[in-house]
Short mmCIF file of C-alpha atoms in Angstrom, two decimals:
data_model
loop_
_atom_site.label_atom_id
_atom_site.label_comp_id
_atom_site.label_asym_id
_atom_site.label_seq_id
_atom_site.Cartn_x
_atom_site.Cartn_y
_atom_site.Cartn_z
CA MET A 23 -25.37 11.97 16.41
CA LYS A 24 -25.65 11.31 12.72
CA PHE A 25 -22.04 11.01 11.64
CA VAL A 26 -18.62 10.21 13.03
CA ASP A 27 -15.49 12.21 12.27
CA SER A 28 -12.07 10.58 11.98
CA ARG A 29 -8.78 12.27 11.23
CA VAL A 30 -5.75 11.07 9.34
CA ARG A 31 -2.71 12.92 8.05
CA VAL A 32 -1.54 12.16 4.51
CA ARG A 33 1.53 9.92 4.74
CA TYR A 34 4.53 10.37 2.49
CA ALA A 35 4.05 6.79 1.32
CA GLU A 36 0.50 7.70 0.24
CA THR A 37 1.64 10.36 -2.23
CA ASP A 38 2.41 9.59 -5.87
CA GLN A 39 4.49 11.36 -8.46
CA MET A 40 1.68 13.85 -9.13
CA ALA A 41 2.61 14.99 -5.58
CA ILE A 42 -0.92 14.26 -4.36
CA ALA A 43 -2.38 11.45 -2.27
CA HIS A 44 -2.92 8.49 -4.59
CA HIS A 45 -6.64 7.91 -5.18
CA ALA A 46 -6.63 4.29 -3.95
CA ASN A 47 -5.85 5.50 -0.42
CA TYR A 48 -9.26 7.14 -0.21
CA LEU A 49 -10.76 3.65 0.11
CA VAL A 50 -8.42 2.92 3.01
CA TRP A 51 -9.52 6.16 4.68
CA PHE A 52 -13.18 5.24 4.12
CA GLU A 53 -12.44 1.97 5.91
CA ILE A 54 -10.97 3.88 8.85
CA GLY A 55 -14.13 6.00 8.90
CA ARG A 56 -16.53 3.08 9.03
CA THR A 57 -14.54 1.16 11.63
CA ASP A 58 -14.48 4.32 13.77
CA LEU A 59 -18.24 4.61 13.31
CA CYS A 60 -18.62 1.02 14.51
CA ARG A 61 -16.44 1.81 17.53
CA VAL A 62 -18.49 4.90 18.41
CA ALA A 63 -21.65 2.85 17.91
CA GLY A 64 -20.42 0.52 20.59
CA THR A 65 -19.35 -2.47 18.52
CA SER A 66 -15.80 -2.40 17.20
CA TYR A 67 -15.26 -4.04 13.85
CA ARG A 68 -12.70 -6.28 15.54
CA GLU A 69 -15.52 -7.48 17.80
CA ILE A 70 -17.84 -8.00 14.84
CA GLU A 71 -15.31 -10.40 13.33
CA GLU A 72 -14.81 -12.10 16.70
CA ARG A 73 -18.56 -12.75 16.78
CA GLY A 74 -18.09 -14.69 13.54
CA MET A 75 -19.30 -12.09 11.05
CA LEU A 76 -17.61 -10.30 8.17
CA LEU A 77 -18.79 -7.08 6.57
CA VAL A 78 -17.43 -7.54 3.04
CA VAL A 79 -17.33 -4.78 0.44
CA VAL A 80 -19.57 -5.39 -2.57
CA GLU A 81 -19.51 -1.93 -4.14
CA ILE A 82 -17.43 1.21 -3.88
CA GLY A 83 -17.83 4.65 -5.41
CA CYS A 84 -15.75 7.78 -5.02
CA ARG A 85 -15.78 11.26 -6.54
CA TYR A 86 -12.53 13.18 -6.31
CA VAL A 87 -13.06 16.95 -6.07
CA ILE A 88 -9.88 18.53 -4.65
CA PRO A 89 -6.67 16.55 -4.14
CA PHE A 90 -4.93 16.12 -0.79
CA HIS A 91 -1.21 16.74 -0.44
CA TYR A 92 1.48 15.28 1.77
CA ASP A 93 1.02 16.11 5.46
CA ASP A 94 -2.50 17.49 4.92
CA ASP A 95 -5.00 16.77 7.67
CA VAL A 96 -7.92 14.80 6.33
CA LEU A 97 -11.29 14.79 8.04
CA ILE A 98 -13.25 11.62 7.28
CA ARG A 99 -16.97 12.13 7.95
CA THR A 100 -18.82 8.82 7.93
CA SER A 101 -22.55 8.24 8.06
CA ILE A 102 -24.90 5.33 7.44
CA ALA A 103 -26.99 5.49 4.30
CA GLU A 104 -28.68 2.15 4.84
CA ALA A 105 -28.45 -0.39 7.65
CA GLY A 106 -30.11 -3.69 6.86
CA SER A 107 -29.55 -7.02 8.50
CA ARG A 108 -28.47 -8.27 5.05
CA SER A 109 -26.51 -5.30 3.76
CA MET A 110 -25.23 -1.92 4.86
CA THR A 111 -24.23 1.20 2.99
CA PHE A 112 -21.93 3.84 4.39
CA HIS A 113 -21.49 7.34 3.02
CA TYR A 114 -18.25 9.32 3.30
CA GLU A 115 -17.11 12.88 2.95
CA LEU A 116 -13.44 13.78 2.99
CA ARG A 117 -12.89 17.37 4.11
CA ASP A 118 -10.01 19.58 5.17
CA ALA A 119 -9.21 19.90 8.89
CA THR A 120 -11.71 22.73 9.42
CA ALA A 121 -14.46 20.73 7.66
CA ALA A 122 -15.15 23.76 5.48
CA THR A 123 -13.85 22.38 2.19
CA LEU A 124 -15.09 19.19 0.57
CA HIS A 125 -12.34 17.16 -1.11
CA ALA A 126 -14.19 13.96 -1.96
CA THR A 127 -17.39 12.00 -1.44
CA GLY A 128 -17.95 8.29 -1.59
CA PHE A 129 -19.92 5.29 -0.50
CA SER A 130 -19.37 1.63 0.21
CA LYS A 131 -21.97 -1.13 0.15
CA HIS A 132 -21.45 -4.26 2.20
CA PHE A 133 -22.96 -7.68 2.79
CA TRP A 134 -22.90 -9.51 6.09
CA LEU A 135 -21.16 -12.87 5.74
CA ASP A 136 -20.61 -15.74 8.07
CA ARG A 137 -16.89 -15.77 8.79
CA GLU A 138 -16.47 -19.52 8.39
CA SER A 139 -18.74 -20.39 5.50
CA ARG A 140 -18.37 -17.01 3.76
CA ARG A 141 -22.09 -17.15 3.02
CA PRO A 142 -24.59 -14.30 3.45
CA ILE A 143 -26.19 -14.13 6.87
CA LYS A 144 -28.51 -11.84 8.77
CA ALA A 145 -26.51 -9.67 11.14
CA ASP A 146 -26.87 -10.08 14.87
CA ALA A 147 -29.79 -8.04 16.28
CA GLU A 148 -27.46 -6.81 19.01
CA VAL A 149 -24.98 -5.46 16.47
CA MET A 150 -27.73 -3.88 14.37
CA LYS A 151 -29.15 -2.11 17.41
CA CYS A 152 -25.85 -0.28 17.79
CA PHE A 153 -26.39 1.41 14.45
CA THR A 154 -29.88 2.74 15.27
CA PRO A 155 -28.70 6.17 16.51
CA PHE A 156 -27.10 6.75 13.11
CA LEU A 157 -30.24 6.20 11.07
CA MET B 14 20.45 -23.03 -10.47
CA LYS B 15 21.46 -20.71 -7.65
CA PHE B 16 18.98 -17.86 -7.96
CA VAL B 17 15.53 -17.10 -9.32
CA ASP B 18 14.69 -13.99 -11.32
CA SER B 19 11.31 -12.29 -11.08
CA ARG B 20 10.14 -9.19 -12.90
CA VAL B 21 7.81 -6.42 -11.87
CA ARG B 22 7.11 -3.04 -13.40
CA VAL B 23 6.94 -0.04 -11.06
CA ARG B 24 3.28 0.86 -10.57
CA TYR B 25 2.09 4.45 -10.49
CA ALA B 26 0.66 3.78 -7.03
CA GLU B 27 4.15 2.76 -5.90
CA THR B 28 5.69 6.15 -6.68
CA ASP B 29 5.85 8.97 -4.15
CA GLN B 30 6.23 12.70 -4.53
CA MET B 31 10.00 12.36 -5.01
CA ALA B 32 8.87 10.73 -8.29
CA ILE B 33 10.61 7.48 -7.39
CA ALA B 34 9.33 4.14 -6.14
CA HIS B 35 8.69 4.47 -2.40
CA HIS B 36 11.26 2.48 -0.44
CA ALA B 37 8.70 0.36 1.44
CA ASN B 38 7.71 -1.31 -1.84
CA TYR B 39 11.13 -2.95 -2.05
CA LEU B 40 10.03 -5.27 0.77
CA VAL B 41 6.95 -6.22 -1.23
CA TRP B 42 9.15 -6.98 -4.25
CA PHE B 43 11.47 -9.08 -2.07
CA GLU B 44 8.38 -11.04 -1.02
CA ILE B 45 7.50 -11.65 -4.67
CA GLY B 46 11.06 -12.84 -5.20
CA ARG B 47 11.05 -15.38 -2.40
CA THR B 48 7.58 -16.73 -3.25
CA ASP B 49 8.75 -17.17 -6.85
CA LEU B 50 11.83 -18.99 -5.58
CA CYS B 51 9.55 -21.30 -3.57
CA ARG B 52 7.45 -21.91 -6.69
CA VAL B 53 10.51 -22.73 -8.80
CA ALA B 54 11.77 -24.94 -5.98
CA GLY B 55 8.59 -26.95 -6.33
CA THR B 56 6.70 -25.85 -3.25
CA SER B 57 4.56 -22.72 -3.63
CA TYR B 58 4.27 -20.54 -0.57
CA ARG B 59 0.50 -21.01 -0.81
CA GLU B 60 1.12 -24.74 -0.42
CA ILE B 61 3.49 -24.16 2.51
CA GLU B 62 0.68 -22.38 4.36
CA GLU B 63 -1.79 -25.09 3.37
CA ARG B 64 0.54 -27.62 5.01
CA GLY B 65 0.09 -25.63 8.24
CA MET B 66 3.34 -23.69 8.27
CA LEU B 67 4.11 -19.99 8.17
CA LEU B 68 7.41 -18.43 7.19
CA VAL B 69 7.29 -15.22 9.22
CA VAL B 70 9.69 -12.34 8.78
CA VAL B 71 11.95 -11.69 11.78
CA GLU B 72 14.47 -9.34 10.22
CA ILE B 73 14.76 -7.21 7.11
CA GLY B 74 17.59 -5.16 5.68
CA CYS B 75 17.83 -3.13 2.49
CA ARG B 76 20.43 -0.86 0.91
CA TYR B 77 19.11 1.57 -1.67
CA VAL B 78 21.68 2.37 -4.37
CA ILE B 79 19.83 3.79 -7.40
CA PRO B 80 16.13 4.66 -7.31
CA PHE B 81 13.51 3.14 -9.59
CA HIS B 82 11.04 5.32 -11.45
CA TYR B 83 7.49 4.84 -12.61
CA ASP B 84 7.12 2.17 -15.31
CA ASP B 85 10.70 0.92 -14.86
CA ASP B 86 11.23 -2.79 -15.22
CA VAL B 87 12.60 -4.26 -12.02
CA LEU B 88 14.53 -7.52 -11.98
CA ILE B 89 14.30 -9.24 -8.59
CA ARG B 90 17.13 -11.76 -8.16
CA THR B 91 16.51 -14.00 -5.16
CA SER B 92 18.85 -16.52 -3.61
CA ILE B 93 19.02 -18.47 -0.37
CA ALA B 94 21.69 -17.40 2.11
CA GLU B 95 20.74 -19.95 4.74
CA ALA B 96 18.14 -22.73 4.79
CA GLY B 97 17.64 -24.26 8.19
CA SER B 98 14.72 -26.25 9.46
CA ARG B 99 14.28 -23.53 12.11
CA SER B 100 15.04 -20.41 10.11
CA MET B 101 15.77 -19.28 6.57
CA THR B 102 17.50 -16.27 5.12
CA PHE B 103 16.95 -14.99 1.61
CA HIS B 104 19.15 -12.55 -0.23
CA TYR B 105 17.89 -10.15 -2.88
CA GLU B 106 19.29 -7.99 -5.62
CA LEU B 107 17.13 -5.50 -7.48
CA ARG B 108 18.51 -4.75 -10.93
CA ASP B 109 17.38 -3.05 -14.11
CA ALA B 110 15.78 -5.13 -16.87
CA THR B 111 19.13 -6.06 -18.43
CA ALA B 112 20.52 -7.12 -15.02
CA ALA B 113 23.56 -4.92 -15.66
CA THR B 114 22.84 -2.23 -13.08
CA LEU B 115 22.36 -2.90 -9.39
CA HIS B 116 19.68 -0.72 -7.79
CA ALA B 117 19.39 -2.29 -4.34
CA THR B 118 20.39 -5.26 -2.21
CA GLY B 119 18.63 -6.75 0.76
CA PHE B 120 17.92 -9.76 2.89
CA SER B 121 15.10 -11.19 4.94
CA LYS B 122 15.37 -13.64 7.80
CA HIS B 123 12.45 -15.90 8.66
CA PHE B 124 11.33 -18.38 11.26
CA TRP B 125 9.12 -21.38 10.57
CA LEU B 126 5.94 -21.23 12.67
CA ASP B 127 3.07 -23.58 13.16
CA ARG B 128 0.09 -21.87 11.52
CA GLU B 129 -2.33 -22.63 14.34
CA SER B 130 -0.24 -22.17 17.48
CA ARG B 131 2.07 -19.55 15.96
CA ARG B 132 4.95 -21.27 17.72
CA PRO B 133 8.35 -22.10 16.20
CA ILE B 134 8.51 -25.47 14.52
CA LYS B 135 10.97 -27.45 12.44
CA ALA B 136 10.04 -27.24 8.79
CA ASP B 137 8.86 -30.30 6.92
CA ALA B 138 11.76 -32.37 5.53
CA GLU B 139 9.89 -32.54 2.23
CA VAL B 140 9.72 -28.77 1.99
CA MET B 141 13.35 -28.34 3.01
CA LYS B 142 14.48 -30.80 0.34
CA CYS B 143 13.02 -28.46 -2.30
CA PHE B 144 15.50 -25.78 -1.31
CA THR B 145 18.59 -28.04 -1.66
CA PRO B 146 19.37 -27.05 -5.27
CA PHE B 147 19.65 -23.42 -4.14
CA LEU B 148 22.26 -24.01 -1.49
CA MET C 9 13.82 15.55 24.99
CA LYS C 10 15.58 12.63 23.37
CA PHE C 11 12.82 10.93 21.43
CA VAL C 12 9.43 11.66 19.90
CA ASP C 13 6.41 9.38 20.26
CA SER C 14 3.84 9.00 17.49
CA ARG C 15 0.76 6.83 17.51
CA VAL C 16 -0.98 4.93 14.76
CA ARG C 17 -3.68 2.28 14.85
CA VAL C 18 -3.25 -0.76 12.62
CA ARG C 19 -5.53 -0.37 9.61
CA TYR C 20 -7.50 -3.26 8.19
CA ALA C 21 -5.78 -2.66 4.86
CA GLU C 22 -2.43 -3.14 6.61
CA THR C 23 -3.20 -6.68 7.73
CA ASP C 24 -2.36 -9.72 5.64
CA GLN C 25 -3.70 -13.25 5.60
CA MET C 26 -1.55 -14.20 8.59
CA ALA C 27 -3.95 -11.79 10.39
CA ILE C 28 -1.06 -9.56 11.41
CA ALA C 29 0.18 -6.20 10.17
CA HIS C 30 2.25 -6.84 7.03
CA HIS C 31 5.93 -6.21 7.71
CA ALA C 32 6.35 -3.63 4.93
CA ASN C 33 4.06 -1.24 6.83
CA TYR C 34 6.65 -0.91 9.57
CA LEU C 35 8.72 1.20 7.17
CA VAL C 36 5.74 3.47 6.60
CA TRP C 37 5.33 3.85 10.38
CA PHE C 38 9.03 4.63 10.74
CA GLU C 39 8.50 7.38 8.17
CA ILE C 40 5.64 8.80 10.24
CA GLY C 41 7.95 8.72 13.26
CA ARG C 42 10.77 10.65 11.64
CA THR C 43 8.48 13.25 10.06
CA ASP C 44 6.89 13.76 13.48
CA LEU C 45 10.36 14.15 14.97
CA CYS C 46 11.12 16.81 12.34
CA ARG C 47 7.86 18.58 13.19
CA VAL C 48 8.61 18.57 16.92
CA ALA C 49 12.16 19.74 16.14
CA GLY C 50 10.63 22.77 14.49
CA THR C 51 11.16 21.96 10.83
CA SER C 52 8.45 19.91 9.17
CA TYR C 53 9.60 17.54 6.47
CA ARG C 54 7.23 19.33 4.09
CA GLU C 55 9.21 22.50 4.82
CA ILE C 56 12.52 20.68 4.27
CA GLU C 57 11.38 19.76 0.76
CA GLU C 58 10.11 23.29 0.17
CA ARG C 59 13.62 24.54 1.00
CA GLY C 60 14.86 22.41 -1.89
CA MET C 61 16.22 19.44 0.03
CA LEU C 62 15.32 15.77 0.08
CA LEU C 63 16.17 13.31 2.81
CA VAL C 64 16.38 10.09 0.80
CA VAL C 65 16.55 6.64 2.33
CA VAL C 66 19.81 4.79 1.68
CA GLU C 67 19.51 1.95 4.17
CA ILE C 68 16.77 0.35 6.24
CA GLY C 69 16.85 -2.33 8.91
CA CYS C 70 14.07 -3.81 11.00
CA ARG C 71 13.82 -6.60 13.58
CA TYR C 72 10.34 -7.98 14.15
CA VAL C 73 9.81 -9.23 17.69
CA ILE C 74 6.04 -9.42 18.36
CA PRO C 75 3.47 -8.92 15.60
CA PHE C 76 0.79 -6.25 15.66
CA HIS C 77 -2.83 -7.10 14.94
CA TYR C 78 -5.70 -5.22 13.37
CA ASP C 79 -6.86 -2.23 15.43
CA ASP C 80 -3.84 -2.41 17.76
CA ASP C 81 -2.44 0.88 18.95
CA VAL C 82 1.16 1.27 17.85
CA LEU C 83 3.55 3.59 19.63
CA ILE C 84 6.37 4.74 17.34
CA ARG C 85 9.34 5.99 19.36
CA THR C 86 11.83 7.84 17.15
CA SER C 87 15.26 9.10 18.06
CA ILE C 88 18.30 10.35 16.18
CA ALA C 89 21.31 8.04 16.10
CA GLU C 90 23.43 10.34 13.97
CA ALA C 91 22.82 13.81 12.56
CA GLY C 92 25.40 14.90 10.03
CA SER C 93 25.11 17.59 7.43
CA ARG C 94 25.72 14.83 4.86
CA SER C 95 23.71 11.98 6.31
CA MET C 96 21.32 11.22 9.14
CA THR C 97 20.35 8.02 10.91
CA PHE C 98 17.12 7.57 12.82
CA HIS C 99 16.38 4.82 15.27
CA TYR C 100 12.90 3.45 15.93
CA GLU C 101 11.11 1.35 18.49
CA LEU C 102 7.59 0.12 17.94
CA ARG C 103 5.81 -0.55 21.22
CA ASP C 104 2.31 -1.24 22.44
CA ALA C 105 0.13 1.66 23.60
CA THR C 106 1.49 1.57 27.15
CA ALA C 107 5.10 1.55 25.87
CA ALA C 108 5.78 -1.48 28.09
CA THR C 109 6.16 -4.09 25.35
CA LEU C 110 8.64 -3.86 22.52
CA HIS C 111 7.29 -5.15 19.21
CA ALA C 112 10.05 -4.10 16.80
CA THR C 113 13.20 -2.05 16.42
CA GLY C 114 14.67 -0.49 13.34
CA PHE C 115 16.77 2.22 11.79
CA SER C 116 16.91 4.23 8.61
CA LYS C 117 19.92 5.96 7.14
CA HIS C 118 19.48 8.95 4.87
CA PHE C 119 21.45 11.27 2.62
CA TRP C 120 20.64 14.91 2.05
CA LEU C 121 20.04 15.59 -1.64
CA ASP C 122 19.38 18.70 -3.63
CA ARG C 123 15.78 18.42 -4.79
CA GLU C 124 16.46 19.56 -8.34
CA SER C 125 19.79 17.94 -9.19
CA ARG C 126 19.27 14.91 -6.91
CA ARG C 127 22.91 15.22 -5.91
CA PRO C 128 24.29 15.01 -2.37
CA ILE C 129 24.44 18.32 -0.54
CA LYS C 130 25.25 19.58 2.93
CA ALA C 131 22.08 20.28 4.84
CA ASP C 132 21.13 23.80 5.82
CA ALA C 133 22.72 24.89 9.12
CA GLU C 134 19.33 26.20 10.18
CA VAL C 135 17.72 22.80 9.64
CA MET C 136 20.55 20.97 11.38
CA LYS C 137 20.30 23.24 14.43
CA CYS C 138 16.74 21.99 14.92
CA PHE C 139 18.04 18.48 15.53
CA THR C 140 20.55 19.52 18.24
CA PRO C 141 18.19 18.87 21.20
CA PHE C 142 17.85 15.26 20.04
CA LEU C 143 21.55 14.47 20.09
CA MET D 28 -8.91 -4.52 -30.95
CA LYS D 29 -11.37 -3.24 -28.42
CA PHE D 30 -9.75 -4.11 -25.11
CA VAL D 31 -6.36 -4.77 -23.62
CA ASP D 32 -5.61 -7.62 -21.22
CA SER D 33 -3.07 -7.29 -18.42
CA ARG D 34 -2.12 -9.90 -15.88
CA VAL D 35 -1.10 -9.59 -12.26
CA ARG D 36 -0.72 -12.17 -9.53
CA VAL D 37 -2.16 -11.34 -6.10
CA ARG D 38 0.73 -10.40 -3.82
CA TYR D 39 0.90 -11.54 -0.21
CA ALA D 40 1.07 -7.89 0.82
CA GLU D 41 -2.24 -7.32 -0.99
CA THR D 42 -4.16 -9.80 1.16
CA ASP D 43 -5.93 -8.81 4.37
CA GLN D 44 -7.04 -10.79 7.37
CA MET D 45 -10.16 -11.99 5.53
CA ALA D 46 -7.54 -13.91 3.48
CA ILE D 47 -8.63 -12.17 0.29
CA ALA D 48 -7.13 -9.38 -1.77
CA HIS D 49 -8.01 -6.10 -0.06
CA HIS D 50 -10.56 -4.17 -2.12
CA ALA D 51 -8.43 -1.00 -2.44
CA ASN D 52 -5.92 -2.93 -4.58
CA TYR D 53 -8.51 -3.27 -7.34
CA LEU D 54 -8.00 0.43 -8.07
CA VAL D 55 -4.26 -0.17 -8.39
CA TRP D 56 -4.95 -3.02 -10.82
CA PHE D 57 -7.31 -0.79 -12.83
CA GLU D 58 -4.45 1.70 -13.07
CA ILE D 59 -2.16 -1.03 -14.43
CA GLY D 60 -4.87 -1.86 -16.95
CA ARG D 61 -5.28 1.66 -18.27
CA THR D 62 -1.53 2.34 -18.45
CA ASP D 63 -1.14 -0.92 -20.40
CA LEU D 64 -3.93 0.20 -22.72
CA CYS D 65 -2.05 3.48 -23.27
CA ARG D 66 1.13 1.52 -24.01
CA VAL D 67 -0.64 -0.73 -26.53
CA ALA D 68 -2.27 2.35 -28.03
CA GLY D 69 1.19 3.67 -28.73
CA THR D 70 1.49 6.37 -26.09
CA SER D 71 2.78 5.24 -22.70
CA TYR D 72 1.38 7.07 -19.71
CA ARG D 73 4.95 7.98 -18.80
CA GLU D 74 5.18 9.73 -22.17
CA ILE D 75 1.84 11.48 -21.60
CA GLU D 76 3.24 13.02 -18.43
CA GLU D 77 6.48 13.91 -20.21
CA ARG D 78 4.39 15.82 -22.75
CA GLY D 79 3.15 17.94 -19.83
CA MET D 80 -0.25 16.36 -19.31
CA LEU D 81 -1.81 14.51 -16.39
CA LEU D 82 -4.81 12.21 -16.56
CA VAL D 83 -6.22 12.68 -13.06
CA VAL D 84 -8.92 10.49 -11.58
CA VAL D 85 -12.20 12.28 -10.89
CA GLU D 86 -14.47 9.31 -10.26
CA ILE D 87 -14.10 5.64 -9.49
CA GLY D 88 -16.64 2.84 -9.19
CA CYS D 89 -16.16 -0.85 -8.51
CA ARG D 90 -18.47 -3.84 -7.97
CA TYR D 91 -16.93 -6.78 -6.19
CA VAL D 92 -18.43 -10.10 -7.28
CA ILE D 93 -16.00 -12.89 -6.33
CA PRO D 94 -12.92 -12.27 -4.17
CA PHE D 95 -9.37 -12.99 -5.27
CA HIS D 96 -6.99 -14.93 -3.05
CA TYR D 97 -3.26 -14.89 -2.54
CA ASP D 98 -1.30 -16.04 -5.59
CA ASP D 99 -4.36 -15.99 -7.84
CA ASP D 100 -3.80 -14.86 -11.40
CA VAL D 101 -5.86 -11.79 -12.18
CA LEU D 102 -6.78 -10.85 -15.71
CA ILE D 103 -7.43 -7.12 -16.06
CA ARG D 104 -9.50 -6.37 -19.17
CA THR D 105 -9.51 -2.65 -19.94
CA SER D 106 -11.57 -0.82 -22.51
CA ILE D 107 -12.43 2.79 -23.26
CA ALA D 108 -15.99 3.85 -22.52
CA GLU D 109 -15.49 7.46 -23.56
CA ALA D 110 -12.50 9.29 -25.02
CA GLY D 111 -12.92 13.04 -25.10
CA SER D 112 -10.25 15.68 -25.35
CA ARG D 113 -11.52 16.96 -21.99
CA SER D 114 -12.22 13.72 -20.17
CA MET D 115 -11.85 9.98 -20.57
CA THR D 116 -13.63 7.03 -19.04
CA PHE D 117 -12.14 3.56 -18.83
CA HIS D 118 -14.06 0.40 -18.10
CA TYR D 119 -12.53 -2.63 -16.36
CA GLU D 120 -13.30 -6.27 -15.85
CA LEU D 121 -11.29 -8.40 -13.48
CA ARG D 122 -11.43 -12.06 -14.43
CA ASP D 123 -9.66 -15.29 -13.53
CA ALA D 124 -6.70 -16.43 -15.65
CA THR D 125 -8.92 -18.23 -18.18
CA ALA D 126 -11.14 -15.14 -18.54
CA ALA D 127 -14.17 -17.37 -17.93
CA THR D 128 -15.14 -16.06 -14.50
CA LEU D 129 -15.92 -12.45 -13.74
CA HIS D 130 -14.62 -11.30 -10.34
CA ALA D 131 -15.25 -7.56 -10.52
CA THR D 132 -16.21 -4.70 -12.79
CA GLY D 133 -15.35 -1.04 -12.51
CA PHE D 134 -14.77 2.25 -14.21
CA SER D 135 -12.65 5.32 -13.78
CA LYS D 136 -13.35 8.80 -15.11
CA HIS D 137 -10.49 11.20 -15.74
CA PHE D 138 -9.82 14.80 -16.68
CA TRP D 139 -6.85 15.97 -18.70
CA LEU D 140 -4.82 18.53 -16.74
CA ASP D 141 -1.83 20.64 -17.57
CA ARG D 142 1.01 19.23 -15.51
CA GLU D 143 2.33 22.59 -14.37
CA SER D 144 -0.80 24.64 -13.75
CA ARG D 145 -2.95 21.64 -12.78
CA ARG D 146 -5.77 23.21 -14.81
CA PRO D 147 -8.05 21.39 -17.26
CA ILE D 148 -6.77 21.29 -20.81
CA LYS D 149 -7.71 19.71 -24.10
CA ALA D 150 -5.58 16.65 -24.75
CA ASP D 151 -3.10 16.60 -27.57
CA ALA D 152 -4.69 15.53 -30.89
CA GLU D 153 -1.76 13.17 -31.40
CA VAL D 154 -2.44 11.43 -28.10
CA MET D 155 -6.17 11.25 -28.73
CA LYS D 156 -5.60 9.67 -32.14
CA CYS D 157 -3.91 6.75 -30.41
CA PHE D 158 -7.15 5.88 -28.66
CA THR D 159 -9.24 5.77 -31.87
CA PRO D 160 -8.85 2.00 -32.44
CA PHE D 161 -10.40 1.40 -29.02
CA LEU D 162 -13.61 3.32 -29.68
#
């Protein structure tokens, strides 16, 4: 199992006056993808925060190929590009419902922070082990 | 001084495919209005939270009269309908830049909560005194 | 069949610094509820717009009872309070995943507009017939 | 004049449960920056669309250095990295109110499309001339 698929449907509120999904929503969909990956990996992101860690975003990139329209089904395909105890990078593909057509690609890079001090930490070995099947 | 005026400009991201500002954003603008009123009153909402209180929303109402479009200037006119130590109600008018044309009206009702316990509390007398000029 | 149930999970982006779902998102969830109701009724909202009609929001109300938190499952229960050829009113309940606990109630009132002229019209008889089972 | 400065204040609705501005909002702020640059250049983005053109986003990148918090003043400094009649690239810096501290950098790449056909076009010479002072 090398990636996790999530599905969202484009909300009316997510469209803009070009009658397409506004590009900032893609980052929200990426976030859904990586939290679903964490869940499938056996450690929900909610649980990660409850253990006192944050996975903050330090870099984002997205290429927009084909727009999505209102009510379209969006397939979010999330994989791990790099899983370090200091930082992690996720990779995303946004596809149509059949997965045949690529609409966008992107990545997000993250640092592990201590939730209280907001300083960089090394992630829990137990959490990191969850990600092994995705490497 | 019975009301506070705030100004926002409709963001592209706030439009939807009807080519008008999506109606959920009005609640965000109301929030800007009441935090500006707090600031003018001499107690920023940031400070209210730092004192250990939350002003949570318990009811919202909005009537939409004339839509706003992308790049329109929005005048948010906020007043206090009720200021109790247990609950507060704000009233809002959204107008065009000249204030001549009414686009929407609304209200929000709030309870004071303790930030830690999330239980109802009586608001600080010092904070409540700030709101006196608006009553 | 008197109501339609939709499900969403609270997105990280939908939380605010009170660590609850921001109240403006409830309006977006209501919108998901009523478009799902339209779909179940046999006339997707996308199709309604393609027929040249808009169902614009003219009034919104929401009472917030229990907050939702990140990653919570939200059950959106949508029903029709009034279905006229001039205006429609939807009613909403937001509940936990089991439907046992009520978190919020709300309504939205709408006018039918012609998509081009943006003037009030009488809705298509064919569209209105779809809503009959919900009355 | 090589850049344009815009100012926004972090909205409560823009925070997340990390108690910082959610990273997707940075793209919305970039959008405010580039539409302000267009306005200063003498051609509002509203006008660009009225002329039948769209400036669609084809790529986005953002590096997050220091988070913003609720009620923070954000300075958006927008410049043009490339202005072609086929595509344009904007560059952004997000700074604190004094401009002294860098919080984030980013870019957005755009294609000019015909508003009706949604096909690539060459931008109006008149529009492009507006951008000359920024090159």
